[in-house]
């Protein structure tokens, strides 16, 4: 701003940078510009500003020039105000200029603040409109006293000019509608499409852009989220009062605002006690309504079905946040760390796991890697993409690390991928995702394609119905309950199926009476294959080789006196199911039952150690509950075989249930038999 002594001319610049970059004529100007400048698009004569044109107010003149500019392909801004007695009192002259007038203002660098490197649209355009205040016979009006209509830049077409900030408008009704959409958790793209349908306009023809909607939603989240955070904590505390076995942890930032929050349910903690040996921690999703990173812990139960362990919402994806999340999860699970954990490729998460879970094997989820293949290799490989993908899966499922390395080299040569950075990165990280490198660690089958799809589908259930942040905890509980009910139905269906024995071997019938149908089917596959292998006793064990092969094979070590057997293929360590090589040795050694230690509790439906199950300590409550569930499943299967059996079972179960309900519930007993269903 420039000002002189009182009573003299006062000049006000709406944009201080224009003071240095613009020099407008003080005389009226409508003359033609030099040839290198560009004329505005043709319009009708009565719509073109002209010298002497009158307006009741300076705002009316601005609106007129703005409409003219929109038709011609540019927008305007207020440039300079002149007066004698201050703005609003003695205004005498105003300038309106093209939005590209002036030059880029010089910014003062501040090392403490990040600088936004945005390109300026200003190019020194000299087009402008000047109006002056005239008083005739006591009535004041504004007249055009200067007009230059020549631009030194291209003017926009009608379908482009509407994107200029000056013409992007959002009514209060539109804002309220968008904020309502934001509360439902739908994406900005979905909001735009709904608004287009409601207003009956073609895609891209709303009076505002996707960026405008994002900015509005972002400002809304800053104010709305504080209230949501309070409601979320209140809901968690209420859940805790209703269910003392519901657990949650949270942190607040320096402004006392919610930063991170994690929670788990009673049934999830019980499930983890048995099935928490292998865990997936998926952090690739965000809570859309509030743009918060979401982490979900899941695993696989004894029937091969996904089970939920816990959830976490984070403000940031950094080492500090991930470390806190892992500590909170371990706290929920009484300090019990998983044997293995599968995650996406994230350096901060990798470092946090190394710190907080030092004894846990960290690996990468194969389905999260494969999901990136189209963007990585589709354009590079073209028509050979599917052929390459099939070759990748063949390598992924190999048993030998040596075979994998040799096969990878051949694959790279065959498809000409020597310089591809994604191929190089995958090979460098092979110890974290390739099955030949992971077979000595237990993953409960979650590295297979079928399990990967099932777990991913299970996780998606929590993301399909996002409304208010405070309701998300309840939505997850509903989803978990629904999945529990579906799992029970599938479990019952598995138990009702008649198991078909294929080999007639005593080991097969013995395993069928102990393992769940899911686990038994995996073992049965190996038993059938074992018959195709030859066994050769060596000095230090057995060599097991397919009957069609003359070389190679697997080394099996067996100590009958101690009931210990192991194979170099590491099938049991990897899946908890004995391999065909070990089963072939057991069969050769006249072993008619699989040693108890090779029928893991996590794959059983009936515990075969009744003495241990009769103990009442809290440490074995999970086994006792599992035994009861197995007996109930067996009862249903047996009762369904005739009407008489079903009638008797219904009568006796009703009597038993009434007797159980008459017994008192102790604090210890509540922890043992706390209901699977939560009433949050």
XYZ file of C-alpha atoms in Angstrom:
680
model
C 0.000 0.000 0.000
C 1.177 3.516 -0.833
C -0.269 6.609 0.899
C 0.522 10.279 1.062
C -0.391 12.995 3.541
C -4.035 13.423 4.563
C -6.175 14.970 1.838
C -3.975 13.740 -0.965
C -4.433 10.678 -3.197
C -4.574 7.311 -1.390
C -3.752 4.183 -3.452
C -4.718 0.723 -2.156
C -3.570 -2.514 -3.881
C -5.744 -5.602 -3.335
C -2.609 -7.671 -4.021
C 0.550 -5.895 -2.763
C 2.685 -7.707 -5.344
C 0.846 -5.841 -8.109
C 2.425 -2.595 -6.928
C 5.737 -3.695 -8.404
C 4.565 -5.785 -11.327
C 1.783 -3.738 -12.980
C 1.940 -0.326 -14.602
C -1.451 0.697 -16.015
C -2.226 3.693 -18.211
C -3.783 6.707 -16.552
C -5.536 7.595 -19.820
C -8.483 6.000 -21.513
C -7.361 3.271 -23.854
C -9.249 1.268 -26.437
C -6.648 1.256 -29.157
C -5.498 -1.919 -30.906
C -2.622 -3.817 -29.324
C 0.537 -4.948 -31.111
C 0.143 -7.934 -33.417
C 1.816 -10.343 -31.023
C -0.933 -9.894 -28.428
C -4.144 -11.908 -28.614
C -7.665 -10.452 -28.907
C -10.550 -11.631 -26.778
C -13.126 -13.868 -28.424
C -15.851 -12.083 -30.430
C -18.952 -11.049 -28.494
C -21.997 -8.910 -29.215
C -21.433 -5.153 -29.144
C -23.844 -4.430 -26.285
C -21.963 -6.908 -24.065
C -18.531 -5.344 -24.621
C -17.355 -2.699 -22.119
C -16.978 0.772 -23.616
C -15.733 4.170 -22.441
C -18.475 6.075 -20.668
C -20.561 3.028 -19.782
C -22.408 3.718 -16.513
C -23.012 1.616 -13.391
C -24.863 2.390 -10.161
C -22.110 0.867 -7.982
C -18.548 -0.348 -8.419
C -19.731 -3.871 -7.506
C -22.152 -3.787 -10.435
C -19.278 -2.832 -12.730
C -17.203 -5.713 -11.376
C -20.020 -8.230 -11.956
C -20.519 -6.968 -15.510
C -16.788 -7.239 -16.332
C -16.603 -10.654 -14.682
C -19.442 -12.014 -16.839
C -17.794 -10.535 -19.925
C -14.472 -12.143 -18.983
C -16.123 -15.530 -18.478
C -17.621 -15.404 -21.979
C -14.266 -14.402 -23.446
C -12.137 -17.061 -21.733
C -10.467 -15.422 -18.720
C -11.281 -14.233 -15.214
C -10.608 -10.962 -13.378
C -9.521 -9.746 -9.974
C -9.578 -6.416 -8.158
C -6.266 -4.631 -8.598
C -6.171 -1.132 -7.207
C -8.406 1.350 -5.388
C -7.797 5.126 -5.362
C -9.385 7.721 -3.114
C -8.731 10.837 -1.052
C -10.275 10.153 2.329
C -9.779 6.404 2.697
C -11.394 3.320 1.346
C -15.201 3.393 1.534
C -15.461 7.152 2.005
C -13.824 9.016 -0.829
C -13.377 6.368 -3.500
C -12.668 7.932 -6.882
C -11.267 5.166 -9.051
C -11.029 1.345 -9.202
C -9.040 -1.042 -11.428
C -10.015 -4.591 -12.399
C -7.365 -6.690 -14.167
C -6.998 -10.044 -15.919
C -6.275 -12.935 -13.566
C -2.909 -13.363 -15.325
C -1.863 -9.740 -14.792
C 1.358 -8.989 -12.956
C 4.274 -11.284 -12.296
C 4.910 -14.041 -9.774
C 5.298 -12.465 -6.316
C 8.615 -13.065 -4.569
C 8.183 -15.328 -1.543
C 10.211 -14.970 1.614
C 11.848 -18.300 2.314
C 11.298 -19.761 5.753
C 13.391 -22.806 6.609
C 11.020 -23.766 9.413
C 8.050 -24.127 7.050
C 7.776 -26.407 4.008
C 7.464 -24.463 0.751
C 4.716 -25.353 -1.726
C 6.247 -25.395 -5.173
C 3.177 -24.204 -7.127
C 3.560 -22.730 -10.608
C 2.077 -19.228 -10.950
C -0.307 -18.421 -13.827
C 0.717 -14.744 -13.931
C 2.444 -13.630 -17.122
C 2.303 -9.805 -17.077
C -0.977 -9.470 -18.996
C -1.963 -5.758 -19.358
C -5.724 -6.181 -19.971
C -7.758 -4.148 -17.505
C -10.916 -2.104 -16.850
C -10.844 1.239 -14.992
C -13.937 2.862 -13.513
C -14.188 6.337 -11.991
C -16.730 7.871 -9.668
C -18.738 10.765 -11.141
C -21.263 12.953 -9.314
C -23.858 14.769 -11.490
C -26.712 16.702 -9.890
C -26.032 15.038 -6.544
C -26.368 11.435 -7.850
C -23.129 9.441 -7.782
C -22.395 6.799 -10.405
C -19.437 4.886 -11.813
C -18.278 5.170 -15.412
C -15.729 3.229 -17.433
C -12.778 5.552 -18.080
C -10.220 2.996 -19.233
C -10.436 -0.339 -21.019
C -7.696 -2.503 -22.568
C -8.905 -5.782 -24.043
C -5.664 -7.282 -25.323
C -4.088 -10.343 -23.687
C -0.585 -11.747 -24.097
C -1.774 -15.315 -23.470
C -4.174 -17.865 -24.897
C -7.802 -17.431 -23.844
C -9.694 -20.464 -22.598
C -12.519 -22.275 -24.342
C -15.952 -22.296 -22.643
C -15.449 -25.866 -21.388
C -12.146 -24.802 -19.790
C -12.869 -21.368 -18.353
C -15.301 -22.809 -15.813
C -12.355 -24.421 -14.017
C -10.822 -21.042 -13.124
C -11.081 -20.414 -9.357
C -13.201 -17.279 -9.896
C -15.994 -19.308 -11.531
C -15.939 -22.353 -9.280
C -18.824 -21.913 -6.871
C -20.312 -24.160 -4.228
C -23.672 -23.243 -2.729
C -24.513 -23.807 0.925
C -26.881 -26.581 -0.156
C -24.060 -28.270 -2.096
C -21.738 -27.955 0.905
C -24.289 -29.505 3.240
C -24.875 -32.333 0.790
C -21.140 -33.036 0.467
C -20.648 -33.001 4.243
C -23.495 -35.471 4.599
C -21.767 -37.725 2.043
C -18.492 -37.357 3.966
C -20.139 -38.690 7.117
C -21.207 -41.850 5.270
C -17.599 -42.600 4.342
C -17.960 -42.669 0.539
C -15.062 -41.492 -1.625
C -14.773 -38.052 -3.211
C -15.180 -39.603 -6.671
C -18.447 -41.192 -5.539
C -19.605 -37.848 -4.116
C -18.941 -36.135 -7.452
C -20.856 -38.794 -9.374
C -23.863 -38.588 -7.035
C -23.932 -34.783 -7.326
C -23.797 -35.040 -11.126
C -26.721 -37.456 -11.116
C -28.739 -35.308 -8.724
C -28.133 -32.143 -10.770
C -28.584 -33.976 -14.106
C -25.281 -32.713 -15.511
C -22.689 -34.528 -17.557
C -19.569 -35.821 -15.793
C -17.137 -32.978 -15.188
C -19.729 -30.194 -15.535
C -20.427 -29.391 -11.901
C -19.679 -25.765 -10.877
C -16.882 -27.079 -8.639
C -14.053 -29.574 -9.028
C -12.929 -32.691 -7.200
C -10.170 -30.601 -5.604
C -12.772 -28.184 -4.192
C -14.651 -31.095 -2.660
C -11.459 -32.530 -1.154
C -10.602 -29.166 0.394
C -14.093 -28.860 1.875
C -14.031 -32.401 3.268
C -10.555 -31.830 4.715
C -11.641 -28.662 6.540
C -14.750 -30.488 7.747
C -12.685 -33.360 9.126
C -10.502 -31.053 11.186
C -13.465 -29.693 13.114
C -15.770 -32.711 13.002
C -13.150 -35.273 13.966
C -12.587 -33.750 17.405
C -16.225 -34.452 18.308
C -15.980 -37.890 16.693
C -12.901 -38.736 18.757
C -14.739 -37.893 21.977
C -17.671 -40.086 20.915
C -15.325 -42.920 19.938
C -13.618 -42.958 23.332
C -16.988 -42.740 25.072
C -18.235 -45.746 23.085
C -15.131 -47.780 23.924
C -15.552 -47.003 27.627
C -19.222 -48.012 27.442
C -18.248 -51.275 25.757
C -15.736 -51.883 28.525
C -18.438 -51.411 31.151
C -20.733 -53.872 29.372
C -17.993 -56.397 28.617
C -14.988 -56.320 30.989
C -13.075 -58.513 28.518
C -13.285 -55.902 25.758
C -9.864 -54.228 25.560
C -8.758 -50.933 24.065
C -5.784 -48.578 24.247
C -5.311 -45.061 22.890
C -2.894 -42.122 22.839
C -3.490 -38.361 22.817
C -1.266 -35.757 21.192
C 0.078 -32.565 22.786
C -3.252 -30.839 22.068
C -5.164 -33.573 23.915
C -6.635 -34.908 20.662
C -6.950 -38.591 19.802
C -3.853 -39.809 17.991
C -4.068 -43.628 17.888
C -6.560 -46.191 19.139
C -6.532 -50.019 19.129
C -9.087 -52.523 20.378
C -9.940 -56.234 20.561
C -12.918 -58.301 21.685
C -13.156 -61.121 24.216
C -13.737 -63.800 21.560
C -10.800 -62.447 19.541
C -8.463 -62.769 22.521
C -9.651 -66.337 23.146
C -9.135 -67.197 19.470
C -5.640 -65.724 19.522
C -4.736 -67.912 22.496
C -5.106 -70.971 20.228
C -4.664 -69.645 16.697
C -2.313 -66.718 17.236
C 0.775 -68.625 16.089
C 0.499 -67.055 12.596
C -0.931 -63.564 12.079
C -1.641 -61.224 9.172
C -1.317 -57.511 10.001
C -2.907 -55.679 7.052
C -2.192 -51.932 7.074
C -2.980 -51.212 3.404
C -6.449 -49.755 4.028
C -7.722 -46.381 5.235
C -10.892 -45.368 7.041
C -12.283 -43.340 4.135
C -14.519 -41.047 6.151
C -11.540 -39.661 8.077
C -8.582 -40.637 5.895
C -6.987 -42.574 8.769
C -4.687 -45.587 8.250
C -6.399 -48.763 9.421
C -4.613 -51.886 10.628
C -6.352 -55.262 11.065
C -4.926 -58.389 12.729
C -6.379 -61.675 11.454
C -5.494 -65.366 11.502
C -6.862 -68.800 10.577
C -8.745 -71.168 12.908
C -8.693 -74.965 13.054
C -11.337 -75.203 10.322
C -9.263 -73.101 7.937
C -11.493 -70.038 8.307
C -10.290 -66.465 8.931
C -10.623 -65.183 12.491
C -10.367 -61.615 13.747
C -7.798 -60.666 16.407
C -7.804 -56.872 16.642
C -7.991 -53.464 14.989
C -6.048 -50.190 15.138
C -6.571 -46.666 13.777
C -3.480 -44.503 13.390
C -2.980 -40.848 12.578
C 0.373 -41.414 10.892
C 2.171 -44.366 9.298
C 5.553 -44.006 10.975
C 7.851 -46.023 13.227
C 6.464 -44.500 16.416
C 2.823 -45.280 15.507
C 3.511 -48.843 14.351
C 5.596 -49.567 17.464
C 2.767 -48.328 19.654
C 0.236 -50.473 17.743
C 2.310 -53.632 18.179
C 2.814 -52.946 21.896
C -0.921 -52.436 22.367
C -1.690 -55.673 20.517
C 0.753 -57.647 22.649
C -0.850 -56.123 25.736
C -4.276 -57.370 24.612
C -2.845 -60.851 24.091
C -1.106 -61.055 27.477
C 2.335 -60.576 25.963
C 2.113 -63.616 23.667
C 3.915 -62.845 20.395
C 3.050 -64.754 17.188
C 5.554 -67.127 15.635
C 5.122 -65.433 12.258
C 3.555 -62.212 10.983
C 2.605 -61.330 7.403
C 2.427 -57.680 6.312
C 2.675 -55.377 3.319
C 6.053 -53.978 2.301
C 6.513 -50.978 4.609
C 9.921 -49.959 5.924
C 8.568 -48.308 9.103
C 6.458 -51.363 9.908
C 9.384 -53.676 9.204
C 11.559 -51.736 11.652
C 8.809 -51.667 14.282
C 8.365 -55.457 14.072
C 12.113 -55.985 14.457
C 12.023 -53.886 17.646
C 8.759 -55.014 19.256
C 8.618 -58.648 17.992
C 12.266 -59.714 17.870
C 11.474 -63.453 18.020
C 8.730 -63.313 15.358
C 9.463 -64.201 11.730
C 8.372 -61.325 9.494
C 7.243 -62.099 5.937
C 5.388 -60.270 3.160
C 1.823 -61.129 2.098
C 1.943 -62.602 -1.379
C -1.498 -61.257 -2.365
C -0.381 -57.702 -1.562
C 2.605 -58.193 -3.858
C 0.597 -59.819 -6.655
C -1.955 -56.972 -6.517
C 0.771 -54.628 -7.790
C 1.762 -56.826 -10.743
C -0.603 -55.265 -13.331
C 0.848 -51.781 -12.781
C 4.395 -53.142 -12.674
C 4.451 -55.593 -15.571
C 1.353 -55.310 -17.777
C 2.754 -52.593 -20.023
C 6.257 -54.097 -19.989
C 5.239 -57.646 -20.932
C 2.147 -56.941 -23.023
C 0.624 -60.157 -24.375
C 3.142 -62.262 -22.419
C 1.962 -60.937 -19.034
C -0.258 -63.961 -18.228
C 2.485 -66.338 -19.368
C 4.950 -64.592 -17.059
C 2.502 -64.656 -14.153
C 2.077 -68.424 -14.505
C 5.869 -68.809 -14.505
C 6.080 -66.664 -11.367
C 3.595 -68.863 -9.492
C 5.526 -71.990 -10.481
C 8.668 -70.498 -8.973
C 6.785 -69.267 -5.901
C 5.556 -72.771 -5.040
C 8.894 -74.570 -5.426
C 10.368 -76.394 -2.418
C 14.091 -75.880 -2.997
C 15.843 -72.514 -2.694
C 18.410 -73.659 -5.252
C 15.691 -74.539 -7.759
C 14.068 -71.149 -7.134
C 17.286 -69.200 -7.803
C 17.998 -71.119 -11.005
C 14.394 -70.851 -12.167
C 14.316 -67.108 -11.455
C 17.401 -66.613 -13.598
C 15.805 -68.531 -16.464
C 12.587 -66.546 -16.102
C 14.448 -63.219 -16.282
C 16.290 -64.362 -19.410
C 13.167 -65.748 -21.056
C 11.139 -62.554 -20.608
C 13.988 -60.055 -21.019
C 13.594 -58.492 -17.558
C 17.285 -57.963 -16.772
C 16.928 -54.204 -16.207
C 13.467 -54.187 -14.626
C 13.715 -52.611 -11.163
C 10.645 -54.413 -9.805
C 12.109 -57.792 -10.727
C 15.392 -56.796 -9.074
C 13.590 -55.681 -5.891
C 11.509 -58.866 -5.729
C 14.590 -61.039 -5.987
C 16.419 -58.986 -3.347
C 13.448 -59.498 -0.969
C 12.919 -63.193 -1.817
C 13.685 -64.305 1.755
C 10.528 -62.458 2.878
C 7.976 -63.742 0.344
C 9.202 -66.772 -1.671
C 7.919 -70.065 -0.232
C 11.228 -71.910 -0.693
C 12.728 -69.398 1.750
C 9.854 -69.578 4.257
C 9.131 -73.294 4.579
C 10.933 -73.672 7.898
C 8.436 -71.252 9.532
C 4.774 -71.861 10.430
C 2.191 -69.837 8.452
C -0.986 -71.936 8.921
C -1.440 -72.079 5.143
C -2.001 -68.316 4.834
C 0.578 -68.060 2.051
C -1.548 -70.113 -0.363
C -3.669 -68.373 -2.993
C -6.993 -69.709 -1.654
C -6.303 -68.587 1.909
C -5.035 -65.247 0.674
C -8.321 -64.578 -1.130
C -10.378 -65.690 1.875
C -8.479 -63.440 4.287
C -8.600 -60.485 1.918
C -12.370 -60.960 1.496
C -12.715 -61.200 5.282
C -10.884 -57.872 5.741
C -12.991 -56.165 3.084
C -16.082 -56.842 5.191
C -14.893 -54.272 7.741
C -14.432 -51.624 5.049
C -17.771 -51.891 3.260
C -19.918 -50.001 5.773
C -18.067 -47.010 7.167
C -20.191 -44.272 8.719
C -19.244 -42.268 11.768
C -15.883 -42.942 13.347
C -17.498 -43.701 16.707
C -19.680 -46.356 15.066
C -16.777 -48.118 13.395
C -15.927 -50.138 16.534
C -19.503 -51.384 16.608
C -19.486 -52.109 12.870
C -16.378 -54.249 13.260
C -18.052 -56.111 16.149
C -21.108 -56.796 13.971
C -18.894 -58.002 11.129
C -16.957 -60.282 13.493
C -20.194 -61.675 14.940
C -21.558 -62.294 11.457
C -18.356 -64.065 10.473
C -18.442 -66.113 13.691
C -21.974 -67.267 12.880
C -21.015 -68.109 9.297
C -17.962 -69.987 10.562
C -20.108 -72.005 12.976
C -22.447 -72.979 10.146
C -19.533 -74.007 7.930
C -17.999 -75.900 10.853
C -21.238 -77.776 11.381
C -21.438 -78.560 7.662
C -17.886 -79.914 7.733
C -18.654 -82.085 10.764
C -21.884 -83.405 9.209
C -20.045 -84.588 6.106
C -19.164 -88.260 6.122
C -15.393 -88.586 5.991
C -14.284 -90.868 3.210
C -11.172 -92.902 4.019
C -9.032 -93.435 0.924
C -6.092 -95.563 2.032
C -7.529 -97.913 4.643
C -4.415 -97.309 6.751
C -4.876 -97.194 10.555
C -3.022 -93.871 10.587
C -5.738 -92.386 8.383
C -8.664 -93.445 10.576
C -6.756 -92.356 13.687
C -6.123 -88.866 12.263
C -9.742 -88.580 11.070
C -10.975 -89.018 14.647
C -8.784 -86.186 15.963
C -8.319 -83.504 13.300
C -10.962 -81.168 11.933
C -12.254 -82.121 8.475
C -10.249 -79.225 7.007
C -6.961 -80.328 8.569
C -7.643 -84.010 7.924
C -8.206 -83.352 4.202
C -4.717 -81.817 4.032
C -3.174 -84.785 5.840
C -5.141 -87.252 3.719
C -3.646 -85.729 0.548
C -0.191 -86.474 1.908
C -1.174 -90.015 2.941
C -2.387 -90.771 -0.589
C 0.824 -89.379 -2.103
C 3.002 -91.313 0.365
C 2.120 -94.570 -1.396
C 3.944 -93.310 -4.515
C 7.279 -92.936 -2.731
C 10.072 -95.401 -2.146
C 11.923 -95.515 1.179
C 15.666 -96.222 1.482
C 17.218 -96.576 4.921
C 20.525 -94.729 5.304
C 23.062 -94.556 8.108
C 21.652 -91.265 9.371
C 17.984 -91.664 8.490
C 15.856 -92.384 5.432
C 15.958 -91.201 1.829
C 12.471 -90.828 0.362
C 12.165 -90.559 -3.399
C 9.273 -90.697 -5.868
C 9.131 -94.145 -7.473
C 9.678 -92.657 -10.951
C 12.871 -90.806 -9.956
C 16.374 -92.246 -9.855
C 17.995 -89.238 -8.178
C 17.209 -86.687 -5.534
C 14.728 -87.163 -2.750
C 14.150 -85.939 0.790
C 15.980 -86.877 3.982
C 13.774 -88.005 6.867
C 15.084 -88.446 10.424
C 13.087 -90.667 12.799
C 13.636 -91.525 16.447
C 10.895 -94.117 17.234
C 11.711 -94.322 20.950
C 11.026 -90.602 21.398
C 8.343 -90.305 18.749
C 10.322 -87.647 16.858
C 10.338 -87.397 13.069
C 11.459 -84.585 10.756
C 11.858 -84.078 7.012
C 14.149 -81.841 4.987
C 11.104 -80.448 3.099
C 9.906 -78.725 6.324
C 6.247 -79.379 5.468
C 5.267 -79.878 9.111
C 7.115 -76.778 10.313
C 5.415 -74.757 7.553
C 1.807 -75.993 7.799
C 1.463 -78.156 10.910
C 0.618 -81.134 8.671
C 3.019 -84.066 8.272
C 4.463 -84.497 4.773
C 4.207 -87.563 2.517
C 7.892 -88.310 3.114
C 7.515 -88.572 6.899
C 4.273 -90.535 6.558
C 6.034 -92.995 4.229
C 8.702 -93.618 6.873
C 6.098 -94.097 9.614
C 4.273 -96.588 7.432
C 7.519 -98.445 6.672
C 8.253 -98.610 10.396
C 4.899 -100.257 11.155
C 3.591 -97.155 12.940
C -0.204 -97.325 13.092
C -0.849 -93.982 14.749
C 0.616 -90.563 14.090
C 2.601 -89.408 17.141
C 0.555 -87.055 19.294
C 2.951 -84.131 18.877
C 2.326 -84.171 15.112
C -1.411 -83.660 15.549
C -1.243 -80.031 16.799
C -3.924 -78.635 19.073
C -4.628 -75.802 16.622
C -5.820 -78.358 13.995
C -7.769 -80.636 16.372
C -11.509 -80.895 16.962
C -11.276 -83.293 19.927
C -8.548 -83.172 22.562
C -7.318 -86.674 23.348
C -5.869 -85.878 26.776
C -8.869 -86.136 29.165
C -6.717 -86.013 32.317
C -5.371 -82.639 31.349
C -8.803 -81.381 30.358
C -10.246 -82.201 33.772
C -7.886 -79.700 35.368
C -9.540 -76.416 36.334
C -6.655 -73.986 36.016
C -7.110 -70.862 33.890
C -4.182 -71.845 31.682
C -6.112 -74.662 30.001
C -9.538 -73.016 29.719
C -9.147 -72.620 25.939
C -8.644 -76.379 25.514
C -11.701 -77.138 27.654
C -13.852 -74.733 25.655
C -12.588 -76.261 22.428
C -13.418 -79.754 23.715
C -16.955 -78.648 24.588
C -17.424 -77.137 21.140
C -16.198 -80.372 19.556
C -18.592 -82.460 21.657
C -21.495 -80.217 20.679
C -20.564 -80.585 17.000
C -20.374 -84.362 17.410
C -23.726 -84.360 19.221
C -25.372 -82.510 16.332
C -23.830 -84.862 13.765
C -24.974 -87.977 15.620
C -28.434 -86.589 16.429
C -29.149 -85.715 12.800
C -29.014 -89.380 11.760
C -32.566 -90.185 12.933
C -35.699 -88.544 14.322
C -35.473 -90.549 17.546
C -31.897 -89.399 18.175
C -32.812 -85.784 17.468
C -35.820 -85.848 19.819
C -33.740 -87.309 22.656
C -30.929 -84.825 22.102
C -33.310 -81.849 22.152
C -34.904 -83.051 25.386
C -31.624 -83.781 27.184
C -29.912 -80.589 26.037
C -32.813 -78.495 27.346
C -32.548 -80.190 30.741
C -28.753 -79.783 30.803
C -28.966 -76.123 29.822
C -31.447 -75.360 32.611
C -29.127 -77.027 35.159
C -26.108 -75.078 33.888
C -27.954 -71.774 34.182
C -28.772 -72.512 37.826
C -25.066 -72.661 38.715
C -23.369 -69.495 40.014
C -20.912 -67.600 37.761
C -17.572 -66.868 39.429
C -15.014 -64.335 38.208
C -12.704 -67.207 37.237
C -15.514 -69.031 35.512
C -16.555 -65.925 33.623
C -13.121 -65.663 32.103
C -13.299 -69.318 31.087
C -16.772 -69.273 29.544
C -17.374 -65.623 28.637
C -19.811 -65.712 25.732
C -18.567 -65.556 22.201
C -21.266 -63.021 21.272
C -20.789 -59.410 22.351
C -23.686 -57.097 23.140
C -21.912 -53.770 22.592
